[in-house]
Amino acid sequence: KDRQSIRSFSSKPLPVQTLADRLWAAFGVNRADSGKRTAPSTRNWQEMEVYVVLEEGAYRYDAKASVLKAVVKGDLRKLTGVQDFVGAAPLNLVYVADTSVMKDMPPDEQTLYAGADAGLISQNVYLFCASEGLGTVVRGSIDRAALSQALNLPQPSRVILAQTVGYPGE
């Protein structure tokens, strides 16, 4: 009942363990023997990558090793959306699809399935945030070209959605 979207965030940083728990809940490996994840994936392509954008830099979540891998130094939070709150919130997650693994699928269907898979991941984040007293909102209003370039995304990777997370603002 506490799951909701908010658009006002405190700039208070999130504890590292909370970040780790959220990433695992989002799209972590929950069955080590098969490598399957906490969110389903069309045809088990596991095409989605979760990027973590913090004030100090951007990171890619390596779910198999359960670690963050540095991608870019510097504050890219404002590039994760067009809304004012994205630049001040402590965390923005960016869901990126590596469409090269989506074999034998036309581009319009790649976008459809990647969007569905990103939605499943974002819902895991919503439920985690509701359970921890945190706020979140998933967003599609993004300058995808600018964010892709800033994150140095390899081709044919594609930004699908972004999700702001933090303590609710006043």
Coordinates of C-alpha atoms in Angstrom, one line a residue:
K1 CA 0.0 0.0 0.0
D2 CA 3.0 2.3 0.4
R3 CA 4.2 2.0 -3.2
Q4 CA 3.9 5.4 -4.9
S5 CA 5.7 7.9 -7.1
I6 CA 7.2 11.0 -5.6
R7 CA 8.9 14.0 -7.2
S8 CA 10.4 15.8 -4.2
F9 CA 13.6 14.4 -2.8
S10 CA 16.0 15.3 0.0
S11 CA 19.6 15.6 -1.0
K12 CA 20.5 13.4 2.0
P13 CA 22.9 10.6 0.8
L14 CA 21.8 7.0 1.0
P15 CA 23.7 4.5 3.1
V16 CA 26.0 2.2 1.0
Q17 CA 24.2 -0.9 2.3
T18 CA 20.9 0.5 1.3
L19 CA 22.3 1.1 -2.2
A20 CA 23.6 -2.4 -2.4
D21 CA 20.3 -3.9 -1.2
R22 CA 18.4 -1.8 -3.7
L23 CA 20.5 -2.9 -6.7
W24 CA 20.2 -6.6 -5.7
A25 CA 16.4 -6.2 -5.4
A26 CA 16.3 -4.4 -8.7
F27 CA 18.1 -6.9 -10.9
G28 CA 20.5 -8.9 -8.8
V29 CA 21.4 -12.6 -9.3
N30 CA 19.1 -14.6 -7.0
R31 CA 19.9 -18.1 -8.3
A32 CA 23.7 -18.4 -8.6
D33 CA 23.5 -21.9 -10.2
S34 CA 21.6 -20.5 -13.3
G35 CA 22.6 -16.8 -13.1
K36 CA 18.9 -15.9 -13.2
R37 CA 17.8 -12.6 -11.7
T38 CA 15.3 -11.0 -9.3
A39 CA 13.3 -9.6 -12.3
P40 CA 12.2 -11.7 -15.3
S41 CA 13.8 -11.0 -18.7
T42 CA 12.3 -11.7 -22.1
R43 CA 13.7 -15.0 -23.4
N44 CA 16.2 -14.7 -20.5
W45 CA 18.2 -12.3 -22.7
Q46 CA 19.2 -10.3 -19.6
E47 CA 19.8 -7.4 -21.9
M48 CA 19.2 -4.8 -19.2
E49 CA 22.1 -3.1 -17.5
V50 CA 21.6 -0.9 -14.4
Y51 CA 23.7 2.3 -14.3
V52 CA 24.0 4.1 -11.0
V53 CA 24.4 7.9 -11.2
L54 CA 25.6 9.6 -8.0
E55 CA 27.0 13.0 -7.3
E56 CA 30.6 11.7 -7.6
G57 CA 30.2 9.7 -10.8
A58 CA 28.4 7.0 -12.8
Y59 CA 28.8 3.3 -12.3
R60 CA 27.5 0.1 -14.0
Y61 CA 26.1 -2.5 -11.7
D62 CA 27.8 -5.9 -12.3
A63 CA 25.1 -8.2 -10.9
K64 CA 27.2 -11.4 -11.2
A65 CA 30.0 -10.0 -9.0
S66 CA 27.6 -7.8 -7.0
V67 CA 29.8 -4.7 -7.5
L68 CA 29.7 -1.3 -9.0
K69 CA 32.2 -0.6 -11.9
A70 CA 33.2 3.0 -12.4
V71 CA 32.1 4.4 -15.8
V72 CA 32.6 8.2 -15.6
K73 CA 33.7 10.6 -12.9
G74 CA 31.7 13.7 -12.2
D75 CA 28.1 14.6 -11.6
L76 CA 25.8 13.5 -14.4
R77 CA 22.6 13.4 -12.4
K78 CA 21.0 16.4 -14.4
L79 CA 21.4 14.4 -17.6
T80 CA 19.2 11.6 -16.3
G81 CA 16.0 13.5 -17.0
V82 CA 14.4 16.8 -17.7
Q83 CA 12.7 17.4 -14.4
D84 CA 14.3 19.7 -11.8
F85 CA 14.6 17.2 -9.0
V86 CA 16.9 14.7 -10.9
G87 CA 20.0 16.9 -10.3
A88 CA 19.6 17.2 -6.6
A89 CA 18.3 13.7 -5.6
P90 CA 21.1 11.4 -4.3
L91 CA 20.6 8.6 -6.8
N92 CA 19.4 8.1 -10.3
L93 CA 19.2 4.6 -11.8
V94 CA 19.4 4.4 -15.6
Y95 CA 18.1 1.2 -17.3
V96 CA 20.1 0.5 -20.5
A97 CA 19.4 -2.3 -23.0
D98 CA 22.2 -4.1 -24.8
T99 CA 20.1 -4.9 -27.9
S100 CA 22.9 -7.0 -29.4
V101 CA 21.8 -9.9 -27.3
M102 CA 18.2 -9.7 -28.6
K103 CA 18.8 -12.0 -31.5
D104 CA 16.3 -12.3 -34.4
M105 CA 14.1 -9.5 -33.1
P106 CA 13.1 -6.4 -35.2
P107 CA 14.2 -3.1 -33.7
D108 CA 10.6 -2.0 -32.8
E109 CA 10.1 -5.2 -30.9
Q110 CA 13.5 -4.9 -29.2
T111 CA 12.3 -1.5 -27.8
L112 CA 9.0 -3.0 -26.7
Y113 CA 10.6 -5.9 -24.8
A114 CA 13.4 -3.8 -23.3
G115 CA 10.8 -1.4 -22.1
A116 CA 8.8 -4.2 -20.4
D117 CA 12.0 -5.6 -18.8
A118 CA 13.0 -2.2 -17.5
G119 CA 9.5 -1.8 -16.1
L120 CA 9.8 -5.0 -14.2
I121 CA 13.2 -3.9 -12.7
S122 CA 11.8 -0.5 -11.8
Q123 CA 8.8 -2.1 -10.0
N124 CA 11.3 -4.1 -7.9
V125 CA 12.9 -0.8 -6.9
Y126 CA 9.5 0.7 -6.1
L127 CA 8.6 -2.1 -3.8
F128 CA 12.1 -2.0 -2.1
C129 CA 11.7 1.8 -1.6
A130 CA 8.2 1.4 -0.1
S131 CA 9.6 -1.2 2.3
E132 CA 12.5 1.1 3.4
G133 CA 10.6 4.5 3.6
L134 CA 12.3 5.8 0.5
G135 CA 10.8 7.7 -2.4
T136 CA 11.1 6.9 -6.1
V137 CA 9.8 7.8 -9.5
V138 CA 10.5 6.1 -12.8
R139 CA 10.8 8.4 -15.8
G140 CA 10.9 8.3 -19.6
S141 CA 11.6 12.0 -20.2
I142 CA 15.3 11.8 -20.9
D143 CA 17.7 13.3 -23.5
R144 CA 18.8 9.8 -24.4
A145 CA 21.4 10.8 -26.9
A146 CA 23.1 13.2 -24.4
L147 CA 23.0 10.7 -21.6
S148 CA 24.3 7.8 -23.8
Q149 CA 27.2 10.0 -24.9
A150 CA 28.0 11.1 -21.3
L151 CA 27.9 7.4 -20.1
N152 CA 30.1 6.3 -23.1
L153 CA 27.6 3.6 -23.8
P154 CA 28.7 1.0 -26.4
Q155 CA 26.7 0.6 -29.5
P156 CA 24.0 -0.7 -29.9
S157 CA 23.1 0.0 -26.2
R158 CA 20.0 2.1 -25.7
V159 CA 18.8 4.1 -22.7
I160 CA 15.3 2.9 -21.9
L161 CA 14.2 4.5 -18.6
A162 CA 15.6 6.3 -15.5
Q163 CA 14.5 6.1 -11.9
T164 CA 15.2 8.7 -9.2
V165 CA 15.6 7.3 -5.6
G166 CA 16.0 9.1 -2.3
Y167 CA 14.5 10.2 0.9
P168 CA 11.2 12.1 0.4
G169 CA 11.6 15.9 0.5
E170 CA 9.5 18.2 2.5

